[in-house]
Coordinates of C-alpha atoms in Angstrom, one line a residue:
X289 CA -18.6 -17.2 -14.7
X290 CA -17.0 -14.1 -16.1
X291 CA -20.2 -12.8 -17.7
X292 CA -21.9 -13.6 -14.6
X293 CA -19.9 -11.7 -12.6
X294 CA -19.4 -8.8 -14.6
X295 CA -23.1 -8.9 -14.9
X296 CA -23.6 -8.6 -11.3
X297 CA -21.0 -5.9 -11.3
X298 CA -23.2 -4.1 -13.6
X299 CA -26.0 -4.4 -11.1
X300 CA -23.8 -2.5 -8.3
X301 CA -22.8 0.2 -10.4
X302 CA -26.3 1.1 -11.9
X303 CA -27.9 0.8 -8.5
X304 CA -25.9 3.2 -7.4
X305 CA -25.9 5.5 -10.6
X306 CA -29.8 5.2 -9.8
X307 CA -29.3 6.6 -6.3
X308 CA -27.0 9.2 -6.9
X309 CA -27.6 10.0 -10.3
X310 CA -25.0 12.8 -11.1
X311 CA -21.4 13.2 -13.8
X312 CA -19.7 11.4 -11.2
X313 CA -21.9 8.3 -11.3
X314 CA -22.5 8.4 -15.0
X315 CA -18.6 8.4 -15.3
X316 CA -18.9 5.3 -13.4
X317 CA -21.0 3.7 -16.1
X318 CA -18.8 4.6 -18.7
X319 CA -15.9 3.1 -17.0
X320 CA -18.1 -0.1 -16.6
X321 CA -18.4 -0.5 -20.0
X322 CA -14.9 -0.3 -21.0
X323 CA -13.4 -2.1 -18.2
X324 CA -16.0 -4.8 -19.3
X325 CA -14.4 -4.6 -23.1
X326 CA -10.4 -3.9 -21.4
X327 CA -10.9 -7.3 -19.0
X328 CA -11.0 -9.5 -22.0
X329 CA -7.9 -8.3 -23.4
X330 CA -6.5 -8.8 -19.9
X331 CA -7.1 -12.2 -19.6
X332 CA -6.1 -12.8 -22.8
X333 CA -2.4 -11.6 -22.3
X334 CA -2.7 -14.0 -19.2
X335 CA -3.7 -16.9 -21.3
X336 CA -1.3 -16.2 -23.7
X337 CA 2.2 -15.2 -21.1
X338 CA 2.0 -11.7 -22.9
X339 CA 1.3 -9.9 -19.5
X340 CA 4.2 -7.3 -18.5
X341 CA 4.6 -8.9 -15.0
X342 CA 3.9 -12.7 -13.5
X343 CA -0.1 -12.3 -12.1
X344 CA -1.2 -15.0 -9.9
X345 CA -3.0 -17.6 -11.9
X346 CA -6.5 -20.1 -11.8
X347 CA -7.7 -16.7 -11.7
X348 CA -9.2 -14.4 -14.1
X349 CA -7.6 -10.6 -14.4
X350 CA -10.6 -9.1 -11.9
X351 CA -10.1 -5.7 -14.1
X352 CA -13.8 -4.6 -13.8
X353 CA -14.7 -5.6 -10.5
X354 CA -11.5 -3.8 -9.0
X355 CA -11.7 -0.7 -11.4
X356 CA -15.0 -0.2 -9.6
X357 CA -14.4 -0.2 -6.5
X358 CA -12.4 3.2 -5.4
X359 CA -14.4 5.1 -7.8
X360 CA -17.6 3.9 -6.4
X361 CA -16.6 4.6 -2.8
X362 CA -15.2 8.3 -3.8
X363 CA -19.3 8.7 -5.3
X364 CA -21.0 7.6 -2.2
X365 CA -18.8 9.0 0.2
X366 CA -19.5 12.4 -2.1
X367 CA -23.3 11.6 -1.6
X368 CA -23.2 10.9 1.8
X369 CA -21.0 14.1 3.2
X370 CA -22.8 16.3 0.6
X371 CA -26.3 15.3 2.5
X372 CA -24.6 15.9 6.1
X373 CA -23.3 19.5 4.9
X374 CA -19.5 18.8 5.0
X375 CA -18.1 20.3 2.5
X376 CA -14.3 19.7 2.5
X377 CA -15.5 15.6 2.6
X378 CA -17.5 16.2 0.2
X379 CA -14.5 17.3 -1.8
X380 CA -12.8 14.6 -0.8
X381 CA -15.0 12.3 -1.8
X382 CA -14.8 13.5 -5.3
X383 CA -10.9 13.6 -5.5
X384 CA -11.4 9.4 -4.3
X385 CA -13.6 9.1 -6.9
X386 CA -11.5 10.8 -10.0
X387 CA -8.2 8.8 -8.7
X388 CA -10.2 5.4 -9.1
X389 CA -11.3 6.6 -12.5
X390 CA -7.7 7.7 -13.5
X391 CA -5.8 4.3 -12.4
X392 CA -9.0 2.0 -13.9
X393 CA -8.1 4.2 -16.9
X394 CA -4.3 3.7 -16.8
X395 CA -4.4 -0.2 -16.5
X396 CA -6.9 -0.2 -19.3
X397 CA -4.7 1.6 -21.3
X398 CA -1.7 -0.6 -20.4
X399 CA -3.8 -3.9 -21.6
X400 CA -4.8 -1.9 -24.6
X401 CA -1.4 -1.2 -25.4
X402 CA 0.8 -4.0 -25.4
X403 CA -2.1 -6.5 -27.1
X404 CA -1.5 -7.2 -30.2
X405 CA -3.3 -6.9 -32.6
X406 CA -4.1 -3.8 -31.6
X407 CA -7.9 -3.9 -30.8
X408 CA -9.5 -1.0 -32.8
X409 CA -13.0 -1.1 -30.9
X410 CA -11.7 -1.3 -27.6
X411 CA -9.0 1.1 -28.0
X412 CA -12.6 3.7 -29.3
X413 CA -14.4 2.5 -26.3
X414 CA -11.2 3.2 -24.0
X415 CA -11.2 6.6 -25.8
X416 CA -14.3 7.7 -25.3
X417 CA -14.7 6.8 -21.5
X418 CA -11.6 8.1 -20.7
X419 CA -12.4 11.7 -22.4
X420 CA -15.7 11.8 -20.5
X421 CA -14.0 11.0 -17.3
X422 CA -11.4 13.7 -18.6
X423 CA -14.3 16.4 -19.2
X424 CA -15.6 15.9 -16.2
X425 CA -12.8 16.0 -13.7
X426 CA -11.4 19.4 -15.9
X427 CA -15.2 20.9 -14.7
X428 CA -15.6 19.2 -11.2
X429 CA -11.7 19.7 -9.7
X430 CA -9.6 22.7 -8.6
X431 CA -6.4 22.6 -9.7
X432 CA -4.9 21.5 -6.4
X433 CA -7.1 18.4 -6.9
X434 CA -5.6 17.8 -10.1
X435 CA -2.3 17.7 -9.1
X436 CA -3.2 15.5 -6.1
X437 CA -4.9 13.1 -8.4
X438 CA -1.8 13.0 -10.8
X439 CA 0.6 12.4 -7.6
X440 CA -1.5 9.5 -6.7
X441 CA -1.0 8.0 -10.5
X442 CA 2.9 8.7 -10.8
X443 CA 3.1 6.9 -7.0
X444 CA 1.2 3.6 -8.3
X445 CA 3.2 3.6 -11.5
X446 CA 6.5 3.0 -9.6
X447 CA 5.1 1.0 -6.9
X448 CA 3.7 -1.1 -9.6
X449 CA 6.8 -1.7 -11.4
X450 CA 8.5 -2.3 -8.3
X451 CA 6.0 -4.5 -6.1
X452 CA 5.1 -6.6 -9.3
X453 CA 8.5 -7.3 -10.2
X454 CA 9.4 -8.3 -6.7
X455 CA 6.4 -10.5 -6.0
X456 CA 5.3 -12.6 -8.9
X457 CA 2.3 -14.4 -8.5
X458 CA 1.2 -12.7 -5.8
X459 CA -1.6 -10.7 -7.0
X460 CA -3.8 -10.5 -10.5
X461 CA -4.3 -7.6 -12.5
X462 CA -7.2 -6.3 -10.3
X463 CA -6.1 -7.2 -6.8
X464 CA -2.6 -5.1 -7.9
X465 CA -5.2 -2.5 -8.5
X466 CA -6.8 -2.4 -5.7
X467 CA -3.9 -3.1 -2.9
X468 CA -1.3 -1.0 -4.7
X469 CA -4.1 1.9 -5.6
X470 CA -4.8 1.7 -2.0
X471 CA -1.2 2.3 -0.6
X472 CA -0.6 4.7 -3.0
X473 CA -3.4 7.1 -1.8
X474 CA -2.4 6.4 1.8
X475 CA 1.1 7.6 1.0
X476 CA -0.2 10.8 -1.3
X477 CA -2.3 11.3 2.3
X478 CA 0.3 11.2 4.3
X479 CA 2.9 13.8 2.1
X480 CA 0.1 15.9 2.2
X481 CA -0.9 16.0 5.4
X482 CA 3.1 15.9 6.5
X483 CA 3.9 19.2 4.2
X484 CA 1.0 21.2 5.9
X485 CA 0.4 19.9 9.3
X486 CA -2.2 22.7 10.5
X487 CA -4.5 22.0 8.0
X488 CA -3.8 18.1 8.9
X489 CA -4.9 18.7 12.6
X490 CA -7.6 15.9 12.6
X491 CA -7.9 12.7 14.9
X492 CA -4.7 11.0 15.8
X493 CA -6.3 7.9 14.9
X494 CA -6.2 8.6 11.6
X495 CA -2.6 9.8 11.3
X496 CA -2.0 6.6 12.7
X497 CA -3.6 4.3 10.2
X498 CA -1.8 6.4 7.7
X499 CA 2.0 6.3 9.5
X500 CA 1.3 2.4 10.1
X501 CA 0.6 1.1 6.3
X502 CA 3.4 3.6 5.1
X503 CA 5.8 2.2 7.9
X504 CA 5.4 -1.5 7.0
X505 CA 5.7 -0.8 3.1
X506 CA 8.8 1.4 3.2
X507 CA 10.4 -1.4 6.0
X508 CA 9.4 -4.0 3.7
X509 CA 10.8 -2.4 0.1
X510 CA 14.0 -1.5 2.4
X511 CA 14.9 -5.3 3.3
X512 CA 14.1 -6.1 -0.1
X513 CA 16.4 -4.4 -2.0
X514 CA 19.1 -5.2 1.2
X515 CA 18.9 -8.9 1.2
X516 CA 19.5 -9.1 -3.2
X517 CA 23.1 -8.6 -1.9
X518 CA 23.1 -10.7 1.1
X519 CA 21.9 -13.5 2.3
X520 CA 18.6 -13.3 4.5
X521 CA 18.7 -16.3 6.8
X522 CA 22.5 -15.8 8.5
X523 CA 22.0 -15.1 12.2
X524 CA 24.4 -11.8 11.0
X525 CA 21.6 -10.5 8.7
X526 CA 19.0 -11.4 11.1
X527 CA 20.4 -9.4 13.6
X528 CA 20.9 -6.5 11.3
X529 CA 17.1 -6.9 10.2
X530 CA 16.1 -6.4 13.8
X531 CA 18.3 -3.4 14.5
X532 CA 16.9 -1.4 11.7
X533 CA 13.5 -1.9 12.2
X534 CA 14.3 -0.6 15.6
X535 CA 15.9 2.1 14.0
X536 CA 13.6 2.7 11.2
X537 CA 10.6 2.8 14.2
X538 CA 12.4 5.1 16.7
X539 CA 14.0 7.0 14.3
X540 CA 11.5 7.8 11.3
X541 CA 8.3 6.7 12.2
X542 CA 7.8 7.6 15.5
X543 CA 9.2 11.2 14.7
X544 CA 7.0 11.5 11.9
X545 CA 3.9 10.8 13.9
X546 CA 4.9 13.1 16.4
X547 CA 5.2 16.0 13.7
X548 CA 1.5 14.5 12.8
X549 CA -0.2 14.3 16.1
X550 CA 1.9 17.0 18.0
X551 CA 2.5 14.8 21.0
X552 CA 4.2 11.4 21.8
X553 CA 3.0 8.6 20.2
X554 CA 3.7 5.7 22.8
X555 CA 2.3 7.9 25.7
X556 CA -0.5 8.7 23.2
X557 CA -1.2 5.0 22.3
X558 CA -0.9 3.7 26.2
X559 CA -3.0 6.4 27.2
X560 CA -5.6 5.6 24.4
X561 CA -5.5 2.0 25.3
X562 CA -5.7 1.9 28.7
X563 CA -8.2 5.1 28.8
X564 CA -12.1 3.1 30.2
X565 CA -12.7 -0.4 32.2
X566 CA -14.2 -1.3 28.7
X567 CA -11.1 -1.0 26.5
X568 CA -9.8 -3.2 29.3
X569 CA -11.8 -5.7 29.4
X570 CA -12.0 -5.4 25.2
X571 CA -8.1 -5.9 25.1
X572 CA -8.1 -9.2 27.9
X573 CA -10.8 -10.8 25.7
X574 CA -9.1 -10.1 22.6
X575 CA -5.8 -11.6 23.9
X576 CA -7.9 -14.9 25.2
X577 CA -9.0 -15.3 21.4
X578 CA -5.6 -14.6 19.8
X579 CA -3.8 -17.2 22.0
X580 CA -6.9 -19.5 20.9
X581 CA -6.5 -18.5 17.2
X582 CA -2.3 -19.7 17.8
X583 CA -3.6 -22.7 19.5
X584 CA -5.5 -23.8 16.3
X585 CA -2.4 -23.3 14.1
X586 CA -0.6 -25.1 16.7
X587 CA -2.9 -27.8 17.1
X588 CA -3.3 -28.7 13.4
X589 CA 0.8 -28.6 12.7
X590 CA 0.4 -31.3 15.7
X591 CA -2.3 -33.3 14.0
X592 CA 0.1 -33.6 10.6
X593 CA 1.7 -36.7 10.8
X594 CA 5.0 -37.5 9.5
X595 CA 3.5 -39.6 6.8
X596 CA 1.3 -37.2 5.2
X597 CA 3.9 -33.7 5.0
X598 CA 1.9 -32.4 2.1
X599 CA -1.3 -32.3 4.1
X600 CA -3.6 -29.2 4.1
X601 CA -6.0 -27.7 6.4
X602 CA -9.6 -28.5 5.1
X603 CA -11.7 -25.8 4.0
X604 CA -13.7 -25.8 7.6
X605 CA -10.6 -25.6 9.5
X606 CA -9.7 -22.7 8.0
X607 CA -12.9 -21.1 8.5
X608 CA -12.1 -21.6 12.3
X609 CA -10.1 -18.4 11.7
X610 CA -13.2 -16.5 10.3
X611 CA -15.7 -17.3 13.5
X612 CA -12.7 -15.9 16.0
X613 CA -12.2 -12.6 13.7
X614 CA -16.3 -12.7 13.9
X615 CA -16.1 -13.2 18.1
X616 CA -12.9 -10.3 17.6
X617 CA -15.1 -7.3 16.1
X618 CA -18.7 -7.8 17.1
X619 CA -18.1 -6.4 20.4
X620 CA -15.7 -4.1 19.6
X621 CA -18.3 -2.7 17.1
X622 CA -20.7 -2.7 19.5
X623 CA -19.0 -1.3 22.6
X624 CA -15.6 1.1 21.2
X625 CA -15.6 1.5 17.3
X626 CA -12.4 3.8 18.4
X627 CA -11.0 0.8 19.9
X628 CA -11.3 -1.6 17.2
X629 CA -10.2 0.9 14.7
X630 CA -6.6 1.0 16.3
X631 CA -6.3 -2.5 17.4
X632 CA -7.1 -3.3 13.5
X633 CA -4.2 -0.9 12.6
X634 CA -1.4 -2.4 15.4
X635 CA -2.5 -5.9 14.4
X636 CA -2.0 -5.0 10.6
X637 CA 1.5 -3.8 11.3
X638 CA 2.1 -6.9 13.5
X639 CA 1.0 -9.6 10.6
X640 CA 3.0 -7.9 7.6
X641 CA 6.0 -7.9 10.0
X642 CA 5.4 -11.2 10.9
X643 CA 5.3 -12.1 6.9
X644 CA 8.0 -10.1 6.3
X645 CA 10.0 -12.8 9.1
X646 CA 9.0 -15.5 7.4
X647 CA 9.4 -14.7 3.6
X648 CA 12.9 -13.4 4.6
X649 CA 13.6 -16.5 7.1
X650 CA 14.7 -14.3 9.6
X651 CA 16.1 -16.2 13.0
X652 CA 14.9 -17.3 15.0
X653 CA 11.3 -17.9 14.2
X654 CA 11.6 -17.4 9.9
X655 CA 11.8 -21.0 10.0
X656 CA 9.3 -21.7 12.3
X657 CA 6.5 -19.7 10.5
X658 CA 7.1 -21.1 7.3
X659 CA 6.1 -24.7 9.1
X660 CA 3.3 -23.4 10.9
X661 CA 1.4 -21.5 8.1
X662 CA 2.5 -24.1 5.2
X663 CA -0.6 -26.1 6.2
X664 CA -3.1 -23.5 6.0
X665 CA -1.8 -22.4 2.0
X666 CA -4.6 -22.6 -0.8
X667 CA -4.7 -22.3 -4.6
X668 CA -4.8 -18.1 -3.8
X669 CA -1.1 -18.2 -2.4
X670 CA 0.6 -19.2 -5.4
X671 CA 3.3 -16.7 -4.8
X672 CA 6.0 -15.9 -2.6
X673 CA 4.1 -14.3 0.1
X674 CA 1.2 -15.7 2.5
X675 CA -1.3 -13.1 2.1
X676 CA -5.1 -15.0 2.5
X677 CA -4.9 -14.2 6.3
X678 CA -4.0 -10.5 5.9
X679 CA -6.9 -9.8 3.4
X680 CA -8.6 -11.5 6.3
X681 CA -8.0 -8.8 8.5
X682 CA -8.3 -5.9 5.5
X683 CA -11.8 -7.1 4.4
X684 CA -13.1 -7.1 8.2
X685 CA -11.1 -3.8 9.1
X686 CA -11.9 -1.8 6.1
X687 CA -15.4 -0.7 6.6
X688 CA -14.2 0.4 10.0
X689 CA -11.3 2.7 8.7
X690 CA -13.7 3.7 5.8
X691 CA -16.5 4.8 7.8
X692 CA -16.9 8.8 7.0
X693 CA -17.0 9.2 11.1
X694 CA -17.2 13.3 10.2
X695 CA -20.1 12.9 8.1
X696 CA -22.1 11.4 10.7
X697 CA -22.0 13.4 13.6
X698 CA -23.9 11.3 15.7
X699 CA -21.4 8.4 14.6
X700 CA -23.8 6.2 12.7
X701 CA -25.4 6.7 8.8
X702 CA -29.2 6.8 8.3
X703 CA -31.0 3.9 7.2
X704 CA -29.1 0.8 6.3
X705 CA -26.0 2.9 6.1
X706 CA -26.1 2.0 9.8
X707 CA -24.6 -1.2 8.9
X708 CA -21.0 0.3 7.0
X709 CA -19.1 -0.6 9.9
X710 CA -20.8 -4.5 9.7
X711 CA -20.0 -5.0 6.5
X712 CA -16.7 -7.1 6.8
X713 CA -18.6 -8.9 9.3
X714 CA -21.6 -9.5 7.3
X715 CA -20.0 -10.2 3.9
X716 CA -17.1 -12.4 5.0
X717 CA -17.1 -13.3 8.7
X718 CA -20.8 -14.5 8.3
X719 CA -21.9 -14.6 4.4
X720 CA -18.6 -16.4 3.2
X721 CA -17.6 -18.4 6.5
X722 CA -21.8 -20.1 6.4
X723 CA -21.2 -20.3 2.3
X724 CA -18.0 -22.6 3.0
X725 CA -18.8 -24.7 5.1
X726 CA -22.7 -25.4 4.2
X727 CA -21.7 -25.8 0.5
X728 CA -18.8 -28.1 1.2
X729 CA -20.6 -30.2 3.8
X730 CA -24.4 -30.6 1.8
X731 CA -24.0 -28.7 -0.9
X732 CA -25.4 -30.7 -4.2
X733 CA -26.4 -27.9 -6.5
X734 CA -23.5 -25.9 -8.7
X735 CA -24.1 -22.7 -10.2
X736 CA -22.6 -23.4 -13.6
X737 CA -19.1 -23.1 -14.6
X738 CA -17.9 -22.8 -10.6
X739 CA -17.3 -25.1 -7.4
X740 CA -19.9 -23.0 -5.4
X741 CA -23.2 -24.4 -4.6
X742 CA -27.1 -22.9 -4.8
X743 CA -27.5 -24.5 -1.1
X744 CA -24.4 -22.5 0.3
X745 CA -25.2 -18.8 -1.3
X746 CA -28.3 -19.3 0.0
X747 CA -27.6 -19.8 3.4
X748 CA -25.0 -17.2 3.3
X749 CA -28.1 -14.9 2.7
X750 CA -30.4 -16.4 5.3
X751 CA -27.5 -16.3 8.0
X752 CA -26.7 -12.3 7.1
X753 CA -29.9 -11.5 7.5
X754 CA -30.3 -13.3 10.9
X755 CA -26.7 -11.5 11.8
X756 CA -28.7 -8.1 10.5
X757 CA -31.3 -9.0 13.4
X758 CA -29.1 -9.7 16.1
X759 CA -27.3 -6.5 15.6
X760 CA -30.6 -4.5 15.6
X761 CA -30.9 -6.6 18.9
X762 CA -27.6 -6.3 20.5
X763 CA -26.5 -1.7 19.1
X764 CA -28.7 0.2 19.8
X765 CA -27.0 3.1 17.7
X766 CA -28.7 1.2 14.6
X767 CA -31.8 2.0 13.5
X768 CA -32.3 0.9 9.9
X769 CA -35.5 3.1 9.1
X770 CA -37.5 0.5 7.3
X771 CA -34.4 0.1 3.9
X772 CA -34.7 -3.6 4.6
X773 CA -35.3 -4.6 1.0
X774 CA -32.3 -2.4 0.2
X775 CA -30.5 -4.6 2.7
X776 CA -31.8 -7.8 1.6
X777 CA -30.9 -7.0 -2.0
X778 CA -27.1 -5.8 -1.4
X779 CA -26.9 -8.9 0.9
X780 CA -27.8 -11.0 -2.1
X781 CA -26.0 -9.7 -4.9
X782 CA -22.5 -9.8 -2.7
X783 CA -23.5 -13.6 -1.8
X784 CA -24.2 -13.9 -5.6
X785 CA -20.9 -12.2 -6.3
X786 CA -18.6 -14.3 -3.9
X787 CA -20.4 -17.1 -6.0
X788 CA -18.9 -16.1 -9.1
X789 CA -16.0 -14.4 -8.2
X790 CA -12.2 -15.6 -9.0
X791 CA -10.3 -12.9 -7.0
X792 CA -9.8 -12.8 -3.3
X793 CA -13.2 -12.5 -1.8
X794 CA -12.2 -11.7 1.6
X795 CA -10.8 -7.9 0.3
X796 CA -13.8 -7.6 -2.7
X797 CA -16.8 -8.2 -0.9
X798 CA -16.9 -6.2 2.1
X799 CA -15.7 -3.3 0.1
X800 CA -19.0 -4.0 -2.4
X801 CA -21.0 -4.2 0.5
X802 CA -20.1 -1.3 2.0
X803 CA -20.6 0.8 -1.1
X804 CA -24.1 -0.6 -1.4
X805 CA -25.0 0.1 2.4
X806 CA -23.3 3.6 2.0
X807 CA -25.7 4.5 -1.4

């Protein structure tokens, strides 16, 4: 399965080194190829306990499909914003790109380093993609670049020593790329931005994805480090937790978007929400389907007798989840992108909070949560936090945030980049939800050395390229311009993909599909 996977992998990254076809993509080859060599090792240590930190097990490490991920991104959002003209994107682009490169690089080199033996040919391989990649950047970025991607590595370092130490088991080797990488850049953003806030004047939206994942993180190490010295579940500590998140809200972060956005951000946010009849009627039908998402969780705690306590929700029920967050975006897609993109980042904020409640047991509904969401655990939330229904929301939200909205100027991509903003929709509201539950129900055929079937990839495929005709149907604003065999072919290797893959599908596939609809 790893071969397979790595294979497919392989597939990604050449198609898009054929489409592009610059240093940038050739750097992404050569970081391929080692991360290919470097994932052994990985897994390996894992096998063997040697790994620094606790990863999450009955998973491989994930190093290659993760280290390609960011870097790809950074080379098709180049592509793209270098097409439309925009050059400051364009840069941008490439600076995504090199920081990918660089932390791929920097785990590599950490795997390389504490195996023992040490591995001579991978440690040559590591060498030489790392001093291409080196070359490179040193003749592609300015030197405000370079210290911008170096910021980036010296914030994931510490948050990596620190979230990995503090969470065991929550992540593997890949996934803490990915995640961590993530936050990392979003908090280098936000410094930046904060430091020189004319040259930050952009859309407030933006600055308020940015505050939002920052917020939650810093409220989340704070508690953290608070309740080592005290215990979390008293009604004392409780209270305390809920008076400095008030404080930490009113006081730091609302401040600090106001600096951002030059104006107040609750007016701001009221005003935004409440500005067309649409939004209304977007926000009433998205409160009908979140009280019917909490009446599913309530429902199935009912159904759990007391007999049976260590019952789980069934692979369908769980998919239940996946056709509401499919009946959530689709029309807000369709109708206010804008919309959606701020609901996604309040309901973000909302569910880590809510984690953050129940990992601590915070009164009075710690308790309660811990109940509720015990039934819906699977193999992937092995450590101390819950996270399958946040990478839910990530993997359906990121193609939204991701979209390069300024490199499209009449708010959609040519050809079957038309479909960016789908493709949390596509890859895991349709391709993985129809995958489930056909290959669990009639599935008879394995592919070898997994538990997914032939029967369910292949209806994933069939039903994302009916979902592809119903959204020609239903938005106007897409217009694929004949790239249907492009579309039919990045459809199938993400099903493929999801086939083989061990890490957590809901936040790898919509990302892969994305690149491949953006190149």
């Amino acid at each position: 399965p790893v071969l397979v996977e790595s294979l497919l992998v392989f597939t990604v990254v050449l198609s898009v080194h054929a489409v592009v076809w610059d240093r940038f993509s050739w750097c992404a080859v050569a970081l391929a190829v080692q991360a290919f060599y470097v994932q052994f090792k990985w897994d390996r240590l894992l096998q063997l306990g040697g790994a620094v930190f606790q990863f999450r097990g009955a998973a491989n490490s994930g190093l290659l499909p993760a280290s390609m991920v960011i870097p790809l991104l950074g080379v098709v959002m180049k592509e793209r914003c270098r097409a439309a003209g925009i050059v400051y994107f364009k840069r941008f682009g490439i600076v995504v790109a090199s920081t990918g490169m660089l932390l791929a690089l920097f785990l590599s080199v950490l795997a390389v380093g504490i195996t023992k033996p040490v591995p001579t040919n991978t440690c040559i391989l590591t060498g030489i993609a790392g001093s291409i990649i080196i070359y490179t950047m040193k003749h592609s970025l300015t030197v405000s670049e370079v210290i911008e991607v170096l910021e980036v590595l010296l914030i994931f370092v510490y948050l990596s020593m620190i979230l990995l130490y503090l969470l065991p088991r929550c992540f593997t080797p890949g996934e803490a790329l990915l995640v961590l990488g993530g936050v990392s850049f979003v908090l280098n953003q936000l410094i930046k931005r904060s430091l020189n806030v004319i040259e930050g004047r952009g859309d407030p939206i933006d600055f308020f994805l940015l505050v939002a994942v920052v917020g939650v993180v810093l409220l989340g190490l704070f508690f953290t480090v608070l309740f080592l010295f005290m215990d979390s579940g008293t009604w004392i500590s409780s209270m305390f937790f809920h008076m400095m998140t008030a404080v930490l809200g009113l006081g730091v972060i609302m401040p600090w978007l106001y600096r951002l956005i030059q104006r107040n951000p609750l007016f701001w946010l009221l005003q935004f929400l409440f500005q067309t009849q649409t939004r209304l009627y977007l926000l009433v039908y998205w409160t009908f389907l979140a009280a019917s998402a909490c009446g599913v969780v309530f429902y199935q705690n009912a159904k759990r007798s007391s007999e049976s306590k260590k019952h789980q929700a069934s692979t369908i029920t769980r998919k239940y989840f996946h056709f509401i967050v499919v009946a959530t975006y689709v029309p807000g897609l369709i109708y206010d992108r804008q919309l959606l993109y701020v609901a996604a980042v309040l309901c973000l904020a909302v569910f880590i909070f809510l984690e953050y409640v129940r990992y601590f047991r915070i009164k009075p509904f710690g308790q309660t949560l811990r109940h509720l969401l015990s039934l819906f655990l699977d193999e992937r939330d092995s450590g101390p936090l819950i996270l399958t229904h946040i990478y839910l929301l990530l993997g359906m939200s990121l193609p939204v945030w991701l979209f390069p909205r300024s490199c499209a100027p009449k708010g959609t991509l040519p050809g079957a980049g038309a479909l960016v903003p789908y493709s949390g929709v596509l890859a895991v509201g349709v391709g993985d939800t129809i995958a489930s539950v056909f290959g669990s129900t009639m599935g008879e055929i394995k592919w070898p050395g997994t538990k997914k079937t032939f029967e369910g990839t292949m209806t994933a495929i069939f039903a994302q390229i009916i979902a592809v005709a119903l959204i020609l149907i239903f938005d106007s604003s897409v217009n694929l311009n004949s790239s249907y065999a492009w579309i039919l072919a990045s459809v199938s290797l993400v099903s493929l993909l999801e086939a083989y893959t061990t890490q957590i599908d809901n936040l790898l596939l919509p990302l892969y599909l994305q690149i491949m609809l953006m190149a």
